[in-house]
mmCIF file of C-alpha atoms and ligand atoms in Angstrom:
data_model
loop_
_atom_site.group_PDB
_atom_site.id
_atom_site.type_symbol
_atom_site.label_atom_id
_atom_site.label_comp_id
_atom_site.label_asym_id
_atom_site.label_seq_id
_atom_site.Cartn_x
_atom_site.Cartn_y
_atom_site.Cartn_z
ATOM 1 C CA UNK A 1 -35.929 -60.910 135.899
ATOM 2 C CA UNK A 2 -36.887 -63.997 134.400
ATOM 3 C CA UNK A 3 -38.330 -63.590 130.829
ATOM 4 C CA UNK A 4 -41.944 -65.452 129.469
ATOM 5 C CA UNK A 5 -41.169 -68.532 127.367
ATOM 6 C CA UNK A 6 -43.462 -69.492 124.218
ATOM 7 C CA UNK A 7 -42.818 -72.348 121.774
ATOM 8 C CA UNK A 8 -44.353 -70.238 118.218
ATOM 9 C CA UNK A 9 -45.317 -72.324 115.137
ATOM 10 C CA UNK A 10 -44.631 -70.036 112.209
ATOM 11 C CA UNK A 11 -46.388 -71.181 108.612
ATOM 12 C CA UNK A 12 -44.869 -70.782 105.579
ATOM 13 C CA UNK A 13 -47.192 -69.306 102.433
ATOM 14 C CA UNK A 14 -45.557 -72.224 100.372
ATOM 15 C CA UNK A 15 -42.905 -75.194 101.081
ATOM 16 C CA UNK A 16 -39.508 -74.180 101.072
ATOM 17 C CA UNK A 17 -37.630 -76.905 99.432
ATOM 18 C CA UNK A 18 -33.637 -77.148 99.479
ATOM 19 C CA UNK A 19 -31.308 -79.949 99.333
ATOM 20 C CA UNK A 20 -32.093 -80.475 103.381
ATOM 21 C CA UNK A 21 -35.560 -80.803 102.557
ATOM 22 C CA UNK A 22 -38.676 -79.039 101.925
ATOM 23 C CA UNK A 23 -40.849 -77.305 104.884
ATOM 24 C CA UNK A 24 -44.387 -75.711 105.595
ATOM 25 C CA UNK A 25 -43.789 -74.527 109.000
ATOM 26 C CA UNK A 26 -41.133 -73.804 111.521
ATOM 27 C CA UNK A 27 -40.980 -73.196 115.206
ATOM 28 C CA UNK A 28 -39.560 -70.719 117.050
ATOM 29 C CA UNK A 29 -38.888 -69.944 120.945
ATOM 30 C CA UNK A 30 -39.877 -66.923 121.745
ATOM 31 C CA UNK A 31 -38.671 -64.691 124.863
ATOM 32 C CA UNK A 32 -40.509 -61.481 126.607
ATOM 33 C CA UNK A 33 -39.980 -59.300 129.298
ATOM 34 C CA UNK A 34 -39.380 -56.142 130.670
ATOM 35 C CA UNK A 35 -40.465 -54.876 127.513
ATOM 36 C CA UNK A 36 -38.352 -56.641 125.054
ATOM 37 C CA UNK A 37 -38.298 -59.550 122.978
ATOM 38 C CA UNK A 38 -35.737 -62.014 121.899
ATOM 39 C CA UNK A 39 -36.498 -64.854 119.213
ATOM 40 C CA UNK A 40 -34.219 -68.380 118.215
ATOM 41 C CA UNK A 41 -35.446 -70.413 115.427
ATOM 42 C CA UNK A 42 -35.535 -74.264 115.782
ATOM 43 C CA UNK A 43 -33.933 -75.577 112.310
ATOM 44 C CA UNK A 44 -35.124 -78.784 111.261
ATOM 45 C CA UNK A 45 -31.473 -80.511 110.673
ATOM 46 C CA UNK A 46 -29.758 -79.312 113.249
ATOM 47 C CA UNK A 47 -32.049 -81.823 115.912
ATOM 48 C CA UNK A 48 -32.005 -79.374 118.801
ATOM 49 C CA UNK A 49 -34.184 -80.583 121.558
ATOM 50 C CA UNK A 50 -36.722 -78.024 122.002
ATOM 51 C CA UNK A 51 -38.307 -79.369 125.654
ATOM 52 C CA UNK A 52 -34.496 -79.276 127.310
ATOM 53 C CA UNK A 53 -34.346 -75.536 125.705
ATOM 54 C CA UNK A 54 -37.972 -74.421 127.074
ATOM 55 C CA UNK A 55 -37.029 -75.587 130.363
ATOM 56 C CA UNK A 56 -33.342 -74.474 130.384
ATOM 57 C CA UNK A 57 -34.946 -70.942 129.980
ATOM 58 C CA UNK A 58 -37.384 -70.919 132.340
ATOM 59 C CA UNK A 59 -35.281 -72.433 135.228
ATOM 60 C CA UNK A 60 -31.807 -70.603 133.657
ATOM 61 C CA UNK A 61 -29.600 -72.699 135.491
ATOM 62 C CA UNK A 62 -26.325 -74.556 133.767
ATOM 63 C CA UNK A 63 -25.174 -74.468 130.458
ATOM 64 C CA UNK A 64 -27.362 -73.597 127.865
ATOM 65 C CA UNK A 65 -28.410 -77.172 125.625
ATOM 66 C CA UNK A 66 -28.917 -75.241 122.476
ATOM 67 C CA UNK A 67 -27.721 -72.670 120.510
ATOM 68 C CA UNK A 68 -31.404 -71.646 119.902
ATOM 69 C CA UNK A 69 -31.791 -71.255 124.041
ATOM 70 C CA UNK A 70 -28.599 -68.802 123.835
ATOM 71 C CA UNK A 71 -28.893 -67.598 121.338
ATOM 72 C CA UNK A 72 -32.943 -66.611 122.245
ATOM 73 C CA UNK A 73 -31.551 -65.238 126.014
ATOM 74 C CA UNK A 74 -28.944 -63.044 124.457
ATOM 75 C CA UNK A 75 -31.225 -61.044 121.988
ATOM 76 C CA UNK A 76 -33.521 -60.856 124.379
ATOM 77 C CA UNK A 77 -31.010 -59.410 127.319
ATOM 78 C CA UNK A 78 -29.699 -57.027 124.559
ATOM 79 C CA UNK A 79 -32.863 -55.645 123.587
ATOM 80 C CA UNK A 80 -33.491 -54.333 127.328
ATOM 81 C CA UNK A 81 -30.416 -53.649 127.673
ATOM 82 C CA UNK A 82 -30.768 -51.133 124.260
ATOM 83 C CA UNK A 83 -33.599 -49.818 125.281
ATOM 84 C CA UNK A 84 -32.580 -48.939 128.331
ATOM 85 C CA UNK A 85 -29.772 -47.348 127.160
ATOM 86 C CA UNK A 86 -31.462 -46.021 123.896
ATOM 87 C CA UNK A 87 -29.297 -47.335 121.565
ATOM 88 C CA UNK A 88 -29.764 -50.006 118.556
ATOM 89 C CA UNK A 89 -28.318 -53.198 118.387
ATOM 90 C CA UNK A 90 -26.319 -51.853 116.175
ATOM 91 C CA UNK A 91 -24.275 -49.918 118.625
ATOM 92 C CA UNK A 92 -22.804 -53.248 120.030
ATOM 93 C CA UNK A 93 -20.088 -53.473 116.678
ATOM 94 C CA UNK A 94 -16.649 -52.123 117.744
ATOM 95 C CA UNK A 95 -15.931 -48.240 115.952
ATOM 96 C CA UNK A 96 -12.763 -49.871 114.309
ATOM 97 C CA UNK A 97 -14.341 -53.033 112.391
ATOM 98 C CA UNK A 98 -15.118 -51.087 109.016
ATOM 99 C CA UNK A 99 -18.528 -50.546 107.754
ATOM 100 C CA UNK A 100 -20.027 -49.233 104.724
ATOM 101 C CA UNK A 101 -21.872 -46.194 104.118
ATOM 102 C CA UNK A 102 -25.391 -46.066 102.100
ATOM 103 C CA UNK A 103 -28.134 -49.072 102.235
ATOM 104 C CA UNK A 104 -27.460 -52.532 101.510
ATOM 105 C CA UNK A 105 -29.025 -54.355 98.578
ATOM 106 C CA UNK A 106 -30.948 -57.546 100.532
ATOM 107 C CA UNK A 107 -31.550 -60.598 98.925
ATOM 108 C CA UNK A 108 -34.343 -63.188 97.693
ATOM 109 C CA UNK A 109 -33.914 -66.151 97.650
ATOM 110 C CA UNK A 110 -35.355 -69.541 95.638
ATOM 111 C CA UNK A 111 -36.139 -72.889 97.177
ATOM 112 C CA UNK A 112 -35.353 -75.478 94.260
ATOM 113 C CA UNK A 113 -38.325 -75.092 91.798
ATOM 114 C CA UNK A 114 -39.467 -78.319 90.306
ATOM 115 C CA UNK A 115 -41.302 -76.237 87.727
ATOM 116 C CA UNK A 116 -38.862 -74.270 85.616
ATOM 117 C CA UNK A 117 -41.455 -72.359 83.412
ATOM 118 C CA UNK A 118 -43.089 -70.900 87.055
ATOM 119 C CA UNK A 119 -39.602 -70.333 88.249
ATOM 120 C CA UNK A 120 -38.846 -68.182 85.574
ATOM 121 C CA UNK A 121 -41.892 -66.160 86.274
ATOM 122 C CA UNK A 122 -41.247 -65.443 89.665
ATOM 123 C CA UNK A 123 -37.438 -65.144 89.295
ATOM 124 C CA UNK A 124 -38.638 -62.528 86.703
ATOM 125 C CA UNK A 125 -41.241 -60.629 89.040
ATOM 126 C CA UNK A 126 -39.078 -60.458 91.847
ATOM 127 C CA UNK A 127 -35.774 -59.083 89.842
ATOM 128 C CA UNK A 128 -38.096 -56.247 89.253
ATOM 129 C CA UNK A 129 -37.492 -54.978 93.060
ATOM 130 C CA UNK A 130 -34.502 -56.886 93.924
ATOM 131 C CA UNK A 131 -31.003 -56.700 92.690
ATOM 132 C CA UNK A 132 -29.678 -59.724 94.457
ATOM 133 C CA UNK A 133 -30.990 -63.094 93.838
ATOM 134 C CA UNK A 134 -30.169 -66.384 95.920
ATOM 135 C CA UNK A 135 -30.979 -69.540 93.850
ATOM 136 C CA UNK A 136 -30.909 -72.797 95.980
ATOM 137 C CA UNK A 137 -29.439 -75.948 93.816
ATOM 138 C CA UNK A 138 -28.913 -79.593 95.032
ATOM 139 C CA UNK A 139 -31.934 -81.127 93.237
ATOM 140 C CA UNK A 140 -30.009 -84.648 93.103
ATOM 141 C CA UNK A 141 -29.454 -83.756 89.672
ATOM 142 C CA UNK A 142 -26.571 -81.635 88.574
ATOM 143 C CA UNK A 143 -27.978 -80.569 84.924
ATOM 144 C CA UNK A 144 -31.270 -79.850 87.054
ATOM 145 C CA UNK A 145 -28.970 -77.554 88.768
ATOM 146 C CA UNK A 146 -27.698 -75.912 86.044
ATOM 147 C CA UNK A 147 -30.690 -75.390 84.039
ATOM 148 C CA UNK A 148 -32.305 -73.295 87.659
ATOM 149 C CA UNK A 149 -28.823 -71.018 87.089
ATOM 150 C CA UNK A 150 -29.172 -70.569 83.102
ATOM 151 C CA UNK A 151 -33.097 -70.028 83.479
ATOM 152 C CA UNK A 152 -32.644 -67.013 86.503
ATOM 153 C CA UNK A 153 -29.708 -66.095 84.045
ATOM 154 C CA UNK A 154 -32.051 -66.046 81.211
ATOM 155 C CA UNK A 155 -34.625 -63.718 82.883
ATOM 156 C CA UNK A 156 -32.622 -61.752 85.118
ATOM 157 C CA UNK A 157 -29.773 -60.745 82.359
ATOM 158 C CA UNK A 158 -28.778 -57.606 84.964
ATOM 159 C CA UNK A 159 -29.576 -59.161 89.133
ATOM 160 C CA UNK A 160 -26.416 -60.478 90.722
ATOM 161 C CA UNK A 161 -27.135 -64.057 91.353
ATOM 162 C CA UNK A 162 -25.903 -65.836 94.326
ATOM 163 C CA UNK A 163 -25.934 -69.784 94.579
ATOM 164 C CA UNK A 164 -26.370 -72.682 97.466
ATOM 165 C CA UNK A 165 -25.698 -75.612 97.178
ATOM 166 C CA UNK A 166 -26.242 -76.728 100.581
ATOM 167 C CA UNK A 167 -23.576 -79.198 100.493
ATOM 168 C CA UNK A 168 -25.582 -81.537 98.212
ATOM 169 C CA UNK A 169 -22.649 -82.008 95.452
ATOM 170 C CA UNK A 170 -19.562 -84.452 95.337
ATOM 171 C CA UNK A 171 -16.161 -83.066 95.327
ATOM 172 C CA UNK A 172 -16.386 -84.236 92.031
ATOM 173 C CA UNK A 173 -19.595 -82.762 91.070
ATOM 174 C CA UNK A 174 -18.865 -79.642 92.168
ATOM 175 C CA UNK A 175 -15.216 -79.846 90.519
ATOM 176 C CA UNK A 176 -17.315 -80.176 87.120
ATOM 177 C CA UNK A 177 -20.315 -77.786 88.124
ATOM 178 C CA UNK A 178 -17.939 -74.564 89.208
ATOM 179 C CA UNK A 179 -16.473 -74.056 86.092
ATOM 180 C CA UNK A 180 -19.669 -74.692 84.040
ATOM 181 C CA UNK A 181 -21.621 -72.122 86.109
ATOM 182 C CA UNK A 182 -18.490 -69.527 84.970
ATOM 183 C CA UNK A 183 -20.712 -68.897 81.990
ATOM 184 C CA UNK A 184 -23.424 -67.479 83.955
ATOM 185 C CA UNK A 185 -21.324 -64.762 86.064
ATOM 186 C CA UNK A 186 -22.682 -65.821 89.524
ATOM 187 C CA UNK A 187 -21.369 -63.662 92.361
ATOM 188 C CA UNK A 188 -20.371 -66.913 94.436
ATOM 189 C CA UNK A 189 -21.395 -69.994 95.238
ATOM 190 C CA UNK A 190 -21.954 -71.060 98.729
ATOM 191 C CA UNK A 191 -21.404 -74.395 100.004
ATOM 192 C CA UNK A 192 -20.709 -76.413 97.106
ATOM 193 C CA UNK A 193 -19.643 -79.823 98.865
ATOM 194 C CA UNK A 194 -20.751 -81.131 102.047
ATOM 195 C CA UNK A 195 -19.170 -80.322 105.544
ATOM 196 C CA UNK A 196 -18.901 -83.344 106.526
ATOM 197 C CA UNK A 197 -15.731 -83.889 104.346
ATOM 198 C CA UNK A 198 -14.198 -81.368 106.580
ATOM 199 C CA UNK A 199 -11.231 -79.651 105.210
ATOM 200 C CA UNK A 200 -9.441 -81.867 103.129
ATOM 201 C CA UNK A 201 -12.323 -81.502 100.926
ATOM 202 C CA UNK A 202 -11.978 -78.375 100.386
ATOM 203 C CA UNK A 203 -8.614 -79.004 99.796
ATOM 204 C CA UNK A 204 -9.507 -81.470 97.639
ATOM 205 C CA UNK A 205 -11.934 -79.544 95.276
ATOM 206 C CA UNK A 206 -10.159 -76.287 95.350
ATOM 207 C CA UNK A 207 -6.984 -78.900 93.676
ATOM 208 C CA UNK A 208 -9.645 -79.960 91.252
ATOM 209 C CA UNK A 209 -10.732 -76.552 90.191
ATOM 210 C CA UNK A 210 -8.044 -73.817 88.077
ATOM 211 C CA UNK A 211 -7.824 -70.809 89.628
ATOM 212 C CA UNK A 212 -9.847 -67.179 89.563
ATOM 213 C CA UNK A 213 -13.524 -68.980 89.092
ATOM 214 C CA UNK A 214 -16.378 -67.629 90.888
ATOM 215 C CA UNK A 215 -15.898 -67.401 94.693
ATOM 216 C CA UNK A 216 -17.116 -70.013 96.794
ATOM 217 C CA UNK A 217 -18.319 -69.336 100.305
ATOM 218 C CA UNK A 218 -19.036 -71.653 103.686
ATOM 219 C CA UNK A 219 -21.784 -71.910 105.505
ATOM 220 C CA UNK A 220 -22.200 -75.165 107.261
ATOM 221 C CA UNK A 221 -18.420 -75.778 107.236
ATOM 222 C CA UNK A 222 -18.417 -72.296 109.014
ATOM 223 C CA UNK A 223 -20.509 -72.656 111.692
ATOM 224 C CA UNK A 224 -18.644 -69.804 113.985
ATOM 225 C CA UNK A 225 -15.535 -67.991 114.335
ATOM 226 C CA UNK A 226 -13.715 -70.965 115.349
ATOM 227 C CA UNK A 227 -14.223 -72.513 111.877
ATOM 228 C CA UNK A 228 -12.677 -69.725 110.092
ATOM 229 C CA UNK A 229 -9.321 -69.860 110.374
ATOM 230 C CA UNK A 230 -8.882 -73.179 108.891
ATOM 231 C CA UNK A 231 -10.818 -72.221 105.537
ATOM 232 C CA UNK A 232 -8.321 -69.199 104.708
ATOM 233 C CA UNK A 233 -6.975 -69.627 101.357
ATOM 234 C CA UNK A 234 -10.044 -72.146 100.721
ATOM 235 C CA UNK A 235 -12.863 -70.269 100.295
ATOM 236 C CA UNK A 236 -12.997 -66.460 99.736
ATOM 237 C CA UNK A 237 -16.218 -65.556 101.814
ATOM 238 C CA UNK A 238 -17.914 -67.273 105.214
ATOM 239 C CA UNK A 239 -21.717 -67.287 105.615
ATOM 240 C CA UNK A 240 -22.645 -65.058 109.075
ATOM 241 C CA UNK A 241 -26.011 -66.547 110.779
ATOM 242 C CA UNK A 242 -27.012 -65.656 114.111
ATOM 243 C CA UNK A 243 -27.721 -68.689 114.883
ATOM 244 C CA UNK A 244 -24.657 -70.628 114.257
ATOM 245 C CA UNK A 245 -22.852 -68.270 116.639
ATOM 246 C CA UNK A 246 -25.583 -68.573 119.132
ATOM 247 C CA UNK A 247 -24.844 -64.615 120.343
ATOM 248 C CA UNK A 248 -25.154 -61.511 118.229
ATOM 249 C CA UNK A 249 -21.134 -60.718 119.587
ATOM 250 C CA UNK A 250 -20.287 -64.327 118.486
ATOM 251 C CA UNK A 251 -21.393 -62.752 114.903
ATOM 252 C CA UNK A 252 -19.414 -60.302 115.395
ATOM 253 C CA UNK A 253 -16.366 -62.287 116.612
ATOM 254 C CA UNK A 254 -16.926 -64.665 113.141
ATOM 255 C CA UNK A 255 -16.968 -61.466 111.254
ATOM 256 C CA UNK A 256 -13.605 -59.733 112.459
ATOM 257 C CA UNK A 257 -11.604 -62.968 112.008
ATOM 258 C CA UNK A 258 -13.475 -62.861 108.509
ATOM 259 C CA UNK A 259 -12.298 -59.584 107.909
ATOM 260 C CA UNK A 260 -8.852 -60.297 109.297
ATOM 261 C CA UNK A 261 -8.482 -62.790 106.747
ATOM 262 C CA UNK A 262 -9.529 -60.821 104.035
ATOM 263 C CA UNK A 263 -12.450 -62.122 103.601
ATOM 264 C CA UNK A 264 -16.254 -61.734 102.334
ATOM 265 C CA UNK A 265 -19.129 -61.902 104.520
ATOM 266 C CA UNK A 266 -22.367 -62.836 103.481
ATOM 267 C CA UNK A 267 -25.050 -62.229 106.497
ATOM 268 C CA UNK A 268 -27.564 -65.598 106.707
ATOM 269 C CA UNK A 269 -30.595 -66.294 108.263
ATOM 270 C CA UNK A 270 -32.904 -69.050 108.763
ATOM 271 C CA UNK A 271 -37.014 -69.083 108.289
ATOM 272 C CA UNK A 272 -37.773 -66.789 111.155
ATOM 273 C CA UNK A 273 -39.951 -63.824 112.515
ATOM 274 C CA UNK A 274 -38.952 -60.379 112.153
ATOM 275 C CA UNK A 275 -37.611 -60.421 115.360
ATOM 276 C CA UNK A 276 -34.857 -62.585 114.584
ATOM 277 C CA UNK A 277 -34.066 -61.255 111.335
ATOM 278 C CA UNK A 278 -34.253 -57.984 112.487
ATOM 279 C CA UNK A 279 -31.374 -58.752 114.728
ATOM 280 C CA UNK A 280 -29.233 -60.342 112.218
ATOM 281 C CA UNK A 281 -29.982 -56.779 109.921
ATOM 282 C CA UNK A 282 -28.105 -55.063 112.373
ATOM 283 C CA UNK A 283 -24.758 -56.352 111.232
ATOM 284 C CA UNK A 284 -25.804 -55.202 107.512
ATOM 285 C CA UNK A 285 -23.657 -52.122 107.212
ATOM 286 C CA UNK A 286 -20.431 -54.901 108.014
ATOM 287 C CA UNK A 287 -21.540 -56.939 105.229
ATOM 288 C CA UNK A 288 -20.786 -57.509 101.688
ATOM 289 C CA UNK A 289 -24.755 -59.529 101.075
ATOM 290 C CA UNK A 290 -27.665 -59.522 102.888
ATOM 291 C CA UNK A 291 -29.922 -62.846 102.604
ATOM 292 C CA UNK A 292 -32.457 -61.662 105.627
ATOM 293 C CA UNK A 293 -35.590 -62.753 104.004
ATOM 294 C CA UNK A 294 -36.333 -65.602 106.326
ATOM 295 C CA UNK A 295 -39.917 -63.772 107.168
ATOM 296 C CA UNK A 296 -41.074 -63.311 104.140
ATOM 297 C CA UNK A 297 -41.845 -66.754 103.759
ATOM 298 C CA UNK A 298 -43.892 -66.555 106.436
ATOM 299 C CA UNK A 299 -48.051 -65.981 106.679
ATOM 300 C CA UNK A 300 -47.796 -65.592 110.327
ATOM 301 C CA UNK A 301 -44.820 -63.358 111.010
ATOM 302 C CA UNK A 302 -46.359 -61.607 113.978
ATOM 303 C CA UNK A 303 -43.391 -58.716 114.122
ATOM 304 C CA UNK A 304 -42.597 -55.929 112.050
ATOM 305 C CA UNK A 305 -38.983 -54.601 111.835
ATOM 306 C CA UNK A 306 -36.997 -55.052 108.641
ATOM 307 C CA UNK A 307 -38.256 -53.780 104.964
ATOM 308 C CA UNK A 308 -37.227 -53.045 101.617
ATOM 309 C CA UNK A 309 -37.679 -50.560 99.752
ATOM 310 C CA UNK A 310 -37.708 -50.336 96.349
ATOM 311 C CA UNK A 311 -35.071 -51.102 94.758
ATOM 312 C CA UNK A 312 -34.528 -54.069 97.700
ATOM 313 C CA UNK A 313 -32.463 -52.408 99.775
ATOM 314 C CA UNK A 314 -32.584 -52.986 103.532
ATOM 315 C CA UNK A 315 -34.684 -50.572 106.058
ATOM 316 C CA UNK A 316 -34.204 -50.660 109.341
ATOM 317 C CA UNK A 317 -36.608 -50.060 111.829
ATOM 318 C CA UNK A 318 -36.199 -46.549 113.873
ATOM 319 C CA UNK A 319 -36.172 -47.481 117.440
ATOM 320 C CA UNK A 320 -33.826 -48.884 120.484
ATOM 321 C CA UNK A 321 -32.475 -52.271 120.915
ATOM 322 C CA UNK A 322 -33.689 -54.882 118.440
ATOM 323 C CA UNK A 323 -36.248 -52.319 117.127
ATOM 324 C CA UNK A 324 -39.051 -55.197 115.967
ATOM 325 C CA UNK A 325 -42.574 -54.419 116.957
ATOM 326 C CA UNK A 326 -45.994 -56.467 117.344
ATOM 327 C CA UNK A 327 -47.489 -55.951 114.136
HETATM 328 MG MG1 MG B 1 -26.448 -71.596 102.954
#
């Protein structure tokens, strides 16, 4: 069987502004069939060609020219395949890669504000629900930076606040900023320096920085499993994102070698529909953060699957395979 193919335009409520860029609408390619859906997002700087991907997956023959046409055909196979079977997504995990027990606390997070005084409002507002706050930095200007951390500090005294950089600082930026954001007890700080400097610049700013500060994570310089081994001893968490691994087991895969490493895993998403960040939720219980908040941003999102409740914690949808519905 040979699924339907639909290019979706998903609109944002407001731009979503990060060190990439800012945003008011995303698309998507969207895959049905047989019942089931599957879902890729197309993300702005990663230049994926979206005709080759529409036609790859309506003819299905050779290798697949994006990880948004794999990754789309995978979920989409899986979800049959779970609801055939009756089973969630869920039950693809191996029993012996450890999971926790009890609902994980998801995460917000905050495209850079340009406004501090509404930033503090709605940093304020949301705390009230969520316990885990993602704050995006990379304005171009490091004190700008630092004054986004101190005001979410300021009005969020008890959240656990998470940072991304997006690989906007200079090893010697971020060799200044690191120690400076100690004062604000940040649970880690994701992609301080740019991936592009590969690993010796890691090496580089973990030589410039004293030891025991915050924990840094990778995201773009951890793009799949393959990446990981090379950051041991570098960083002390890796960013998971469907996407990235183009399969729900290449997620997997990244977060075993993670785990057989010792360390964190922080589960990523991108601005999607339910459908995709409904899949990614799935790995939740092997996670140590959940940023799945991709469709929130959206007016549009057409799906429903995962909620919060609330105190923020992630719900899952009852139901086989992917378990997203048409709202
Ligand atoms: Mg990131």
């Amino acid at each position: 069987m040979k699924p339907d193919v639909e290019l979706k335009t998903l609109h944002l409520t407001t731009p979503f502004r990060i060190a990439h860029g800012a945003s008011s609408s995303r698309q998507v390619v969207r895959l049905s069939g047989g019942g089931a859906v599957g879902e890729a997002p197309f993300v702005p700087y990663y230049h994926e060609n979206v005709e080759a991907t529409l036609a790859w997956l309506r003819a299905g023959q050779g290798a697949p020219p994006s990880r948004a046409a794999e990754l789309a055909l995978d979920l989409w196979r899986l979800d049959i395949e779970g609801r055939r079977k009756g089973l969630p997504l869920s039950s693809e995990v191996p029993d012996d890669l450890p999971r926790r027990e009890g609902l994980l606390p998801g995460c917000r997070s905050f495209s850079i504000p340009t406004s501090l005084p509404d930033f503090a409002g709605l940093v304020e507002e949301t705390a009230q629900q969520f316990q885990v706050l993602k704050l995006k930095l990379g304005s171009g200007d490091t004190e700008h930076d630092e004054q986004i951390v101190a005001t979410a500090r300021r009005v969020a005294p008890r959240t656990k606040l998470l940072v991304d950089v997006n690989g906007w600082w200079s090893v010697a930026d971020a060799g200044k900023m690191i120690p400076k954001l100690e004062a604000y007890s940040l649970e880690l700080i994701e992609q301080p320096i740019h991936h592009d400097g590969g690993i010796a610049a890691w090496q580089a700013l973990r030589a410039a920085l004293p030891k025991n500060l915050t924990p840094l994570y990778a995201d773009e310089s951890a793009q799949n499993a393959t990446d990981v081994p090379a950051l041991v001893g570098l960083v002390e968490g890796v960013n998971v994102k469907l996407l990235k691994c183009g399969s729900f087991c290449g997620a997997i895969k990244m977060i075993q070698i993670a785990r057989s490493h010792g360390l964190g895993v922080l589960l990523g998403c991108m601005i999607e529909s339910s459908i995709g960040i409904t899949a990614a939720a799935h790995l939740a219980a092997w996670a140590d953060y959940a940023d799945l908040d991709g469709h929130l941003y959206l007016a549009d999102d057409d799906y429903l699957g995962l909620t919060f409740d609330a105190e923020g914690c992630l719900l899952m949808p009852d139901g086989p395979g992917l378990g997203a519905s048409p709202r």
